[in-house]
Every structure is written in structure tokens, then in C-alpha cells.
Short mmCIF file of C-alpha atoms and ligand atoms in Angstrom, two decimals:
data_model
loop_
_atom_site.label_atom_id
_atom_site.label_comp_id
_atom_site.label_asym_id
_atom_site.label_seq_id
_atom_site.Cartn_x
_atom_site.Cartn_y
_atom_site.Cartn_z
CA MET F 1055 -67.21 0.59 -5.48
CA ARG F 1056 -64.10 3.00 -6.67
CA SER F 1057 -62.77 3.48 -3.26
CA SER F 1058 -62.67 -0.24 -2.33
CA ARG F 1059 -60.23 -0.38 -5.34
CA ILE F 1060 -58.05 1.95 -4.88
CA ARG F 1061 -58.14 0.28 -1.57
CA PHE F 1062 -57.64 -2.71 -2.39
CA ALA F 1063 -54.63 -1.15 -5.39
CA LEU F 1064 -52.82 1.43 -1.81
CA LEU F 1065 -53.15 -2.53 0.11
CA ALA F 1066 -51.06 -4.69 -2.54
CA VAL F 1067 -48.33 -1.52 -2.83
CA VAL F 1068 -48.10 -1.85 0.93
CA ALA F 1069 -48.13 -4.90 0.34
CA ILE F 1070 -44.93 -5.46 -2.32
CA MET F 1071 -43.15 -2.35 -0.54
CA VAL F 1072 -43.27 -5.13 2.98
CA GLY F 1073 -42.43 -7.91 0.92
CA LEU F 1074 -39.51 -6.17 -0.74
CA PHE F 1075 -38.41 -5.35 2.37
CA VAL F 1076 -38.31 -8.81 4.33
CA LEU F 1077 -36.79 -10.63 0.49
CA LEU F 1078 -33.92 -7.71 0.01
CA PRO F 1079 -30.97 -7.61 2.05
CA THR F 1080 -30.76 -4.21 2.69
CA SER F 1081 -26.42 -2.99 3.11
CA HIS F 1082 -24.97 -1.68 5.89
CA GLN F 1083 -21.68 -0.28 5.92
CA LEU F 1084 -19.52 -0.92 8.81
CA ARG F 1085 -16.31 2.23 9.70
CA ARG F 1086 -13.34 0.86 11.65
CA GLN F 1087 -9.70 2.33 12.24
CA GLN F 1088 -6.75 1.36 14.11
CA LEU F 1089 -3.28 2.02 14.59
CA LEU F 1090 -1.22 -0.31 13.03
CA LEU F 1091 1.58 -0.26 10.52
CA GLY F 1092 2.87 3.25 11.71
CA THR F 1093 -0.55 4.53 10.68
CA VAL F 1094 -4.42 4.87 10.69
CA VAL F 1095 -5.56 1.83 8.73
CA GLU F 1096 -9.21 1.97 7.97
CA ILE F 1097 -11.73 -0.86 6.66
CA VAL F 1098 -15.23 0.12 5.41
CA ALA F 1099 -17.15 -2.86 4.85
CA PHE F 1100 -20.51 -3.12 2.98
CA GLY F 1101 -23.22 -6.35 3.65
CA PRO F 1102 -26.10 -7.14 4.85
CA ASP F 1103 -25.38 -8.35 8.52
CA LEU F 1104 -24.12 -6.82 10.63
CA ASP F 1105 -21.99 -9.51 12.71
CA ILE F 1106 -20.86 -11.43 9.86
CA LEU F 1107 -18.88 -7.23 9.01
CA GLU F 1108 -18.20 -7.31 12.92
CA GLU F 1109 -16.51 -10.07 13.05
CA ALA F 1110 -14.63 -10.32 9.39
CA VAL F 1111 -13.17 -6.80 10.28
CA SER F 1112 -12.03 -7.23 13.42
CA ALA F 1113 -10.62 -10.34 12.07
CA ALA F 1114 -9.13 -8.26 8.64
CA PHE F 1115 -7.30 -6.07 11.46
CA SER F 1116 -5.76 -9.06 13.59
CA GLU F 1117 -4.07 -10.52 10.21
CA ILE F 1118 -2.47 -6.61 9.51
CA ALA F 1119 -1.29 -6.96 13.19
CA ARG F 1120 0.54 -10.52 13.00
CA ILE F 1121 1.89 -9.26 9.96
CA GLU F 1122 3.29 -6.40 10.69
CA HIS F 1123 4.65 -8.41 13.97
CA LEU F 1124 6.87 -10.99 11.06
CA MET F 1125 7.58 -7.60 8.84
CA SER F 1126 8.06 -4.74 11.82
CA PRO F 1127 11.92 -3.41 11.97
CA HIS F 1128 10.72 -2.33 15.69
CA ILE F 1129 9.99 -5.25 17.55
CA ALA F 1130 12.41 -7.11 18.33
CA GLU F 1131 11.44 -10.94 18.08
CA SER F 1132 9.57 -10.26 14.30
CA ASP F 1133 11.49 -12.04 11.02
CA VAL F 1134 13.24 -8.80 10.23
CA ALA F 1135 14.38 -7.91 12.94
CA ARG F 1136 16.22 -11.40 14.02
CA LEU F 1137 17.53 -11.80 9.88
CA SER F 1138 18.89 -9.07 10.88
CA ALA F 1139 20.55 -9.72 12.79
CA ALA F 1140 21.17 -13.75 11.80
CA THR F 1141 25.21 -14.19 10.45
CA GLU F 1142 23.78 -17.32 9.63
CA PRO F 1143 20.87 -18.65 7.18
CA PHE F 1144 17.54 -18.39 9.29
CA ALA F 1145 14.25 -19.30 7.79
CA VAL F 1146 11.35 -16.85 8.39
CA ALA F 1147 7.43 -17.19 8.09
CA PRO F 1148 6.33 -18.84 4.79
CA GLU F 1149 4.64 -15.12 4.70
CA THR F 1150 7.67 -13.06 4.77
CA ALA F 1151 9.71 -15.94 2.40
CA GLU F 1152 6.15 -14.53 0.21
CA VAL F 1153 6.60 -10.76 0.39
CA LEU F 1154 10.98 -11.65 0.39
CA ALA F 1155 10.82 -13.53 -3.20
CA LEU F 1156 8.36 -10.50 -4.57
CA GLY F 1157 11.23 -8.18 -3.35
CA LEU F 1158 13.40 -10.04 -4.59
CA ARG F 1159 11.04 -9.75 -8.44
CA VAL F 1160 10.93 -6.12 -7.94
CA ALA F 1161 14.67 -5.39 -6.94
CA LYS F 1162 15.94 -7.92 -10.22
CA ALA F 1163 13.71 -5.46 -12.71
CA SER F 1164 14.87 -2.52 -11.19
CA ARG F 1165 17.85 -3.90 -10.54
CA GLY F 1166 18.88 -2.70 -7.79
CA GLY F 1167 16.32 0.22 -6.96
CA PHE F 1168 14.01 -2.01 -4.83
CA ASP F 1169 16.70 -2.23 -2.44
CA MET F 1170 15.67 -4.72 1.18
CA THR F 1171 19.42 -4.49 2.20
CA LEU F 1172 18.68 -1.31 3.20
CA GLY F 1173 18.34 -0.94 6.98
CA ARG F 1174 21.81 0.39 7.97
CA LEU F 1175 21.06 3.06 5.91
CA LYS F 1176 17.84 3.81 6.60
CA GLN F 1177 18.62 3.70 10.77
CA LEU F 1178 21.84 6.55 9.45
CA TRP F 1179 19.16 8.66 8.14
CA ALA F 1180 16.95 8.44 10.96
CA ILE F 1181 13.95 10.15 9.04
CA GLY F 1182 10.99 10.15 11.30
CA SER F 1183 12.66 10.43 14.40
CA SER F 1184 13.21 13.54 16.45
CA ALA F 1185 17.10 13.27 15.13
CA PRO F 1186 17.05 12.81 11.60
CA HIS F 1187 21.51 13.28 10.88
CA ILE F 1188 23.09 14.31 7.42
CA PRO F 1189 25.56 11.60 6.89
CA THR F 1190 28.95 12.17 5.77
CA PRO F 1191 29.75 9.85 2.98
CA ALA F 1192 31.42 7.90 4.60
CA GLU F 1193 29.48 6.89 7.22
CA ILE F 1194 27.06 6.10 3.83
CA SER F 1195 29.61 3.96 2.82
CA VAL F 1196 29.56 1.93 5.50
CA ALA F 1197 25.83 1.40 5.51
CA LEU F 1198 26.22 0.62 1.09
CA THR F 1199 28.30 -1.98 1.73
CA GLY F 1200 27.08 -4.98 0.27
CA VAL F 1201 23.67 -4.26 -0.28
CA GLY F 1202 21.90 -5.11 -4.05
CA PRO F 1203 19.76 -6.92 -5.76
CA ASP F 1204 21.71 -9.62 -5.08
CA ALA F 1205 22.79 -9.74 -1.73
CA LEU F 1206 19.66 -11.85 -0.30
CA THR F 1207 19.06 -15.23 -1.65
CA LEU F 1208 15.94 -16.82 -0.67
CA ASN F 1209 15.85 -20.70 -0.58
CA GLY F 1210 11.63 -21.91 0.20
CA GLN F 1211 11.92 -20.30 3.99
CA ILE F 1212 14.69 -19.98 4.62
CA VAL F 1213 17.51 -16.41 3.46
CA THR F 1214 20.69 -16.01 3.28
CA LYS F 1215 22.93 -12.52 3.91
CA LYS F 1216 25.31 -12.08 1.18
CA ASN F 1217 26.76 -10.16 4.43
CA SER F 1218 26.42 -10.93 7.50
CA HIS F 1219 25.93 -7.22 8.34
CA LEU F 1220 23.07 -6.38 6.57
CA ALA F 1221 20.00 -4.85 7.59
CA VAL F 1222 16.40 -6.19 6.08
CA ASP F 1223 13.48 -3.59 6.32
CA LEU F 1224 11.13 -3.98 4.24
CA GLY F 1225 9.01 -0.74 4.42
CA ALA F 1226 8.36 -1.06 0.81
CA ILE F 1227 6.70 -3.67 0.73
CA ALA F 1228 4.54 -5.39 3.57
CA LYS F 1229 2.34 -2.19 4.45
CA GLY F 1230 0.74 -4.01 0.73
CA TYR F 1231 1.43 -7.15 1.65
CA ALA F 1232 -0.84 -6.82 5.51
CA ILE F 1233 -3.94 -4.70 3.31
CA ASP F 1234 -4.17 -7.86 0.60
CA ARG F 1235 -3.96 -10.89 3.05
CA ALA F 1236 -6.43 -8.29 5.52
CA ALA F 1237 -8.64 -7.95 1.51
CA LEU F 1238 -8.40 -12.26 1.60
CA LEU F 1239 -9.68 -12.81 4.34
CA LEU F 1240 -12.60 -9.65 3.91
CA ARG F 1241 -12.49 -11.90 1.13
CA GLN F 1242 -13.26 -15.26 2.69
CA ARG F 1243 -15.86 -14.80 4.48
CA GLY F 1244 -18.33 -13.14 1.47
CA ILE F 1245 -17.51 -9.72 1.90
CA LYS F 1246 -18.00 -8.55 -2.01
CA HIS F 1247 -17.29 -4.11 -1.01
CA ALA F 1248 -15.07 -2.89 1.13
CA SER F 1249 -11.51 -1.07 0.95
CA VAL F 1250 -8.73 -1.38 2.98
CA ASN F 1251 -6.90 1.93 3.50
CA ALA F 1252 -3.90 2.18 5.25
CA GLY F 1253 -2.99 5.78 4.96
CA GLY F 1254 -3.86 6.06 0.97
CA ASP F 1255 -1.59 2.71 0.09
CA ILE F 1256 -5.29 1.06 -0.97
CA VAL F 1257 -6.36 -2.60 -1.12
CA LEU F 1258 -10.28 -2.78 -2.74
CA LEU F 1259 -13.10 -5.47 -2.94
CA GLY F 1260 -14.91 -4.96 -5.26
CA GLY F 1261 -17.20 -1.71 -6.12
CA LYS F 1262 -18.26 0.95 -4.34
CA SER F 1263 -21.63 -1.30 -4.97
CA SER F 1264 -22.57 -3.67 -7.49
CA LYS F 1265 -23.25 0.03 -9.91
CA GLU F 1266 -20.22 2.63 -8.37
CA ARG F 1267 -16.64 1.74 -8.78
CA TRP F 1268 -14.60 3.12 -5.41
CA LEU F 1269 -13.47 7.18 -6.14
CA ILE F 1270 -9.25 7.28 -5.15
CA GLY F 1271 -8.13 10.84 -4.50
CA ILE F 1272 -4.74 10.87 -6.18
CA GLN F 1273 -2.88 13.61 -3.74
CA ASP F 1274 -0.54 16.63 -4.98
CA PRO F 1275 2.88 16.56 -3.62
CA LEU F 1276 3.09 20.11 -4.20
CA GLU F 1277 0.29 20.76 -1.77
CA PRO F 1278 -0.84 17.01 0.04
CA ASP F 1279 -4.21 18.77 1.35
CA LYS F 1280 -4.93 18.71 -2.10
CA THR F 1281 -5.40 16.32 -4.90
CA VAL F 1282 -4.08 16.42 -8.77
CA ALA F 1283 -6.37 13.55 -10.01
CA ALA F 1284 -9.50 11.03 -9.78
CA LEU F 1285 -8.80 6.94 -9.82
CA LYS F 1286 -11.91 5.32 -10.88
CA LEU F 1287 -11.97 1.60 -9.64
CA ALA F 1288 -12.85 -1.78 -8.76
CA ASP F 1289 -11.34 -5.02 -7.44
CA ARG F 1290 -7.87 -3.49 -7.79
CA ALA F 1291 -5.46 -2.03 -5.32
CA VAL F 1292 -3.87 1.51 -5.59
CA VAL F 1293 -1.01 2.62 -3.73
CA THR F 1294 1.53 6.17 -3.27
CA SER F 1295 4.89 6.59 -2.88
CA GLY F 1296 5.63 10.96 -1.97
CA ASP F 1297 8.96 12.88 -0.82
CA TYR F 1298 6.07 14.27 1.36
CA GLU F 1299 5.13 11.15 3.27
CA ARG F 1300 8.48 11.43 6.18
CA PHE F 1301 10.79 13.88 5.92
CA PHE F 1302 12.85 16.74 7.43
CA GLU F 1303 14.18 19.98 6.40
CA ARG F 1304 17.78 21.73 6.56
CA ASN F 1305 18.25 24.63 5.32
CA GLY F 1306 16.07 24.31 2.73
CA VAL F 1307 16.28 21.37 1.83
CA ARG F 1308 13.71 18.51 1.81
CA TYR F 1309 15.37 14.94 2.88
CA HIS F 1310 12.17 11.58 2.80
CA HIS F 1311 12.25 8.70 3.23
CA ILE F 1312 12.63 6.76 -0.05
CA PHE F 1313 16.53 6.64 -1.19
CA ASP F 1314 18.40 5.75 -4.34
CA PRO F 1315 21.19 2.97 -4.27
CA ALA F 1316 23.69 3.72 -5.42
CA SER F 1317 23.98 6.98 -3.77
CA GLY F 1318 22.90 6.78 -0.08
CA PHE F 1319 20.75 10.06 -0.71
CA PRO F 1320 17.05 9.73 -1.31
CA GLY F 1321 15.45 9.65 -5.06
CA ARG F 1322 15.18 13.28 -6.69
CA ARG F 1323 14.31 11.68 -9.45
CA SER F 1324 9.99 11.97 -8.89
CA ARG F 1325 8.53 13.35 -6.30
CA SER F 1326 5.13 11.25 -6.65
CA VAL F 1327 5.31 8.39 -7.90
CA THR F 1328 0.94 6.03 -7.75
CA ILE F 1329 0.62 2.33 -9.19
CA VAL F 1330 -2.25 -0.02 -9.41
CA ALA F 1331 -2.17 -3.50 -10.15
CA ASP F 1332 -3.85 -6.15 -8.28
CA SER F 1333 -2.46 -6.82 -5.36
CA ALA F 1334 -1.42 -3.63 -3.03
CA ALA F 1335 2.29 -4.97 -2.30
CA LEU F 1336 3.16 -5.99 -6.12
CA ALA F 1337 2.30 -1.91 -6.27
CA ASP F 1338 4.24 -0.73 -2.72
CA ALA F 1339 7.26 -2.56 -4.00
CA LEU F 1340 6.18 -0.95 -7.90
CA ALA F 1341 6.10 1.88 -6.52
CA THR F 1342 9.42 2.36 -4.52
CA ALA F 1343 11.46 0.94 -7.32
CA ALA F 1344 9.19 3.73 -9.95
CA PHE F 1345 9.74 6.59 -7.29
CA VAL F 1346 13.62 5.81 -7.87
CA LEU F 1347 14.14 4.71 -11.55
CA GLY F 1348 12.06 8.20 -12.65
CA PRO F 1349 9.46 8.74 -15.20
CA GLU F 1350 11.93 6.97 -18.10
CA ALA F 1351 13.03 4.09 -16.09
CA GLY F 1352 10.25 4.12 -13.44
CA LEU F 1353 8.10 3.72 -17.13
CA ALA F 1354 10.31 0.56 -18.44
CA LEU F 1355 10.49 -0.63 -15.05
CA LEU F 1356 5.77 -0.80 -14.91
CA SER F 1357 5.69 -3.19 -18.66
CA ASP F 1358 7.98 -5.79 -17.21
CA PHE F 1359 4.88 -6.40 -14.89
CA PRO F 1360 1.26 -7.13 -15.95
CA ALA F 1361 -1.90 -5.39 -15.47
CA THR F 1362 -0.06 -2.75 -13.40
CA GLU F 1363 -0.96 0.97 -14.60
CA GLY F 1364 1.14 4.58 -13.21
CA LEU F 1365 0.99 7.72 -13.08
CA ILE F 1366 5.17 9.68 -12.10
CA ILE F 1367 5.40 13.44 -11.15
CA ASP F 1368 8.52 14.18 -11.69
CA PRO F 1369 10.65 17.29 -9.34
CA ALA F 1370 8.81 19.84 -12.41
CA GLY F 1371 5.87 18.68 -11.47
CA GLU F 1372 4.92 16.77 -14.89
CA PHE F 1373 2.71 13.78 -16.15
CA HIS F 1374 4.66 10.21 -16.33
CA LEU F 1375 1.57 8.17 -16.94
CA THR F 1376 1.29 4.57 -18.92
CA PRO F 1377 -1.64 4.23 -21.69
CA GLY F 1378 -3.27 2.30 -19.25
CA MET F 1379 -3.50 4.67 -16.22
CA SER F 1380 -4.95 7.73 -18.04
CA THR F 1381 -8.63 5.39 -19.38
CA LEU F 1382 -9.11 5.28 -15.18
CA LEU F 1383 -8.35 8.86 -14.38
CA SER F 1384 -10.14 12.26 -14.14
CA TRP F 1385 -7.97 15.57 -14.36
CA HIS F 1386 -9.35 17.92 -11.43
P1 AMP N 2468 6.79 3.37 0.52
O1 AMP N 2468 6.63 4.60 1.13
O2 AMP N 2468 6.29 2.11 0.74
O3 AMP N 2468 7.66 4.08 -0.51
O4 AMP N 2468 8.58 2.18 1.26
C1 AMP N 2468 9.00 3.81 1.97
C2 AMP N 2468 10.00 3.10 3.60
O5 AMP N 2468 11.30 1.62 2.24
C3 AMP N 2468 11.03 3.34 4.03
O6 AMP N 2468 11.35 4.69 5.15
C4 AMP N 2468 12.35 2.52 4.08
O7 AMP N 2468 12.08 2.29 4.92
C5 AMP N 2468 11.48 1.53 2.21
N1 AMP N 2468 13.34 2.60 1.87
C6 AMP N 2468 14.00 3.07 1.82
N2 AMP N 2468 14.39 3.66 0.17
C7 AMP N 2468 13.94 1.59 -0.37
C8 AMP N 2468 14.44 1.95 -1.39
N3 AMP N 2468 15.16 2.22 -3.13
N4 AMP N 2468 14.00 0.24 -1.99
C9 AMP N 2468 13.39 -0.63 -0.89
N5 AMP N 2468 13.18 -0.21 -0.16
C10 AMP N 2468 13.50 1.03 0.56
MG1 MG N 2469 6.11 1.37 -1.49
#
């Protein structure tokens, strides 16, 4: 009698477990990497159906490649290359117009600290190439002729350059936009938990699971393979601009890739800036802008953009952060 009751109880437990296994969707994790946007882009996505994950992740990579083809200055038929060569008002794709509109807002709010017309200056320094060059004052003054927050005007999709020789460069914002688009595609396919990471510029869909937020390390600008702090985030974007990302050194001086448009030289007011926002395009633009402006004006800039938080590490290694940022951070 007793043993048949035990047998019945055991059977019931097994039946419940089998039932749970069938009814509750098991969560799969898919992790894929591709070389895009001049970096390794990694997408991690979670969901109950592996086929849906595969299809969505591959669509997200294609979308990033499509945006790169519109906005890379190195692709001859891109909007950016053709706009740089244009001598007349030029019609760009709606996506490029969207990026330019956001960039112009940040350019104006940062009083030109953020500047999408530094294409000639970037070519002149050739940072990241095999032959970087420290320009003369005369070369800098030619490269900076006509640049500034009013150098481009946008009317719908029509872009007019104030000077036809201006070269447009979306290097400080396009990567963020591309990963926003990738995240949008994943969301449209019903994916609720995912991260899209383009060399440290990250968009997060949901948390890592419905119970856990994502943990994102902030690199130490002095020792980039170490982290100084970690952010706990869900459903947000986080982007860092740092002087350690692309640079060359000469006579013990570091020349990096984020220029102060006022001098034509690499900005010296910050070592790294991390921005948290609802979109990676905005976080990307604000990280570059705040880097150039430095701690005081950089944090003031963030107050013009609701729901943005930031951490600025200055040249002395001091931390400057918005009050909201401290609630997201844990220090190492
Ligand atoms: P990020 O890594 O997002 O800070 O962007 C740096 C890239 O943006 C550089 O490689 C340049 O292509 C471009 N850039 C450099 N200085 C500026 C600036 N002051 N405003 C806007 N874009 C810039
Ligand atoms: Mg940027």
C-alpha cells in the first residue's frame, strides 16, 4: 500500500517535470560576431526558438552593413563620400538625414564641440593609418576653413554645405546609429533579451533575463584591459569615447582621434567619457561632444538631453558624473 503511494507520488513528480519542460519555453542563447564598422560587432540574443534567433541576428548584421554602406567615408558610393564630394545641395537617404539631424542638434548644443565637418582634418592627421602626421598650423587652418555647427544645413533629405570643399565625417555617431537599427530589427522580430556590442558601444534589449540586468564594465583609460567600474543596465544604450581607442605616440605625446575643433588638435580635457541614453546614436554623439568639452561643460551639455547620464574621467584621473549615473554604477 505504502510503496504504491510512493510510486504514485514519484510518477506525479515526473509527470509535472515533463509537463513543465514541454510547456515552459527553454531559453536559447545565440552569440555571433562579424567584422563591421571597423570593429568586431557581437550580438548575443536569447529566446525560445533557435531558428528565429538565427534569422533575426543575421538580419541585424545585414542592417549594420547597410548603414555602413550609407555612412562610411571609405566607400565611394556612400552618402557620406558623395556628400563630401558634392558641390551642390545633395539628397541623402532618410537614415543619413536622421543621423545628420541628430548630429546637428548635438553640434549646436555643444557649441561646435561636436562637429560632423571635420573630414579634412581627419584625413590630414591620418590617425590609425600607417603614416600618421602632426600637421603644421597652416595645414590645420586650411582643414578647419568653414567648419562649425552652421556649416551644414538640412532641409528634409537635402543637405547643403556652406563651403563646397567641406568633407563630412559621421565617425562619432554612425556606429551608435547602426547598432540602434540592429536592436530595432531584433525587437521587431520579438526578441526581448539581447545585446549588440560594436567595440564597446552597446545597445541592450531588456535585461540579460527577465530577472537580471546586464553588467557592463567601464574601461580604465590608463589601463584599458582593466575596468574601473561596472554599470547595471536594462533596455538602454551605453557608449564610451576614450583617448586610448585610436592614437599614435611621438616624443612621448599621445595624439588620439577625437579632435577639438577649436584647435584642430586632439582634445585634452578628458581621457574617457561614458554616456548612458535611450539611443546609442545619441549616446555616441554626446560621448564625443562631452569628451571635447571636458567635465564641467560636458556634464552641463547632458542636462540639455533628458534621460542621459554620464561619467567623465579627466586627465588627472578624477571622476565627474551625473547624479543618476552614480545609481547605475558599482566601483571596482
Ligand atoms: P568617437 O569614438 O565616437 O568619439 O568618435 C571619434 C571619431 O569621430 C573620429 O575617429 C572622427 O571620425 C570623428 N571625430 C573626431 N573628432 C570629432 C568631433 N569633435 N566631433 C565629431 N566627430 C569627431
Ligand atoms: Mg561618439
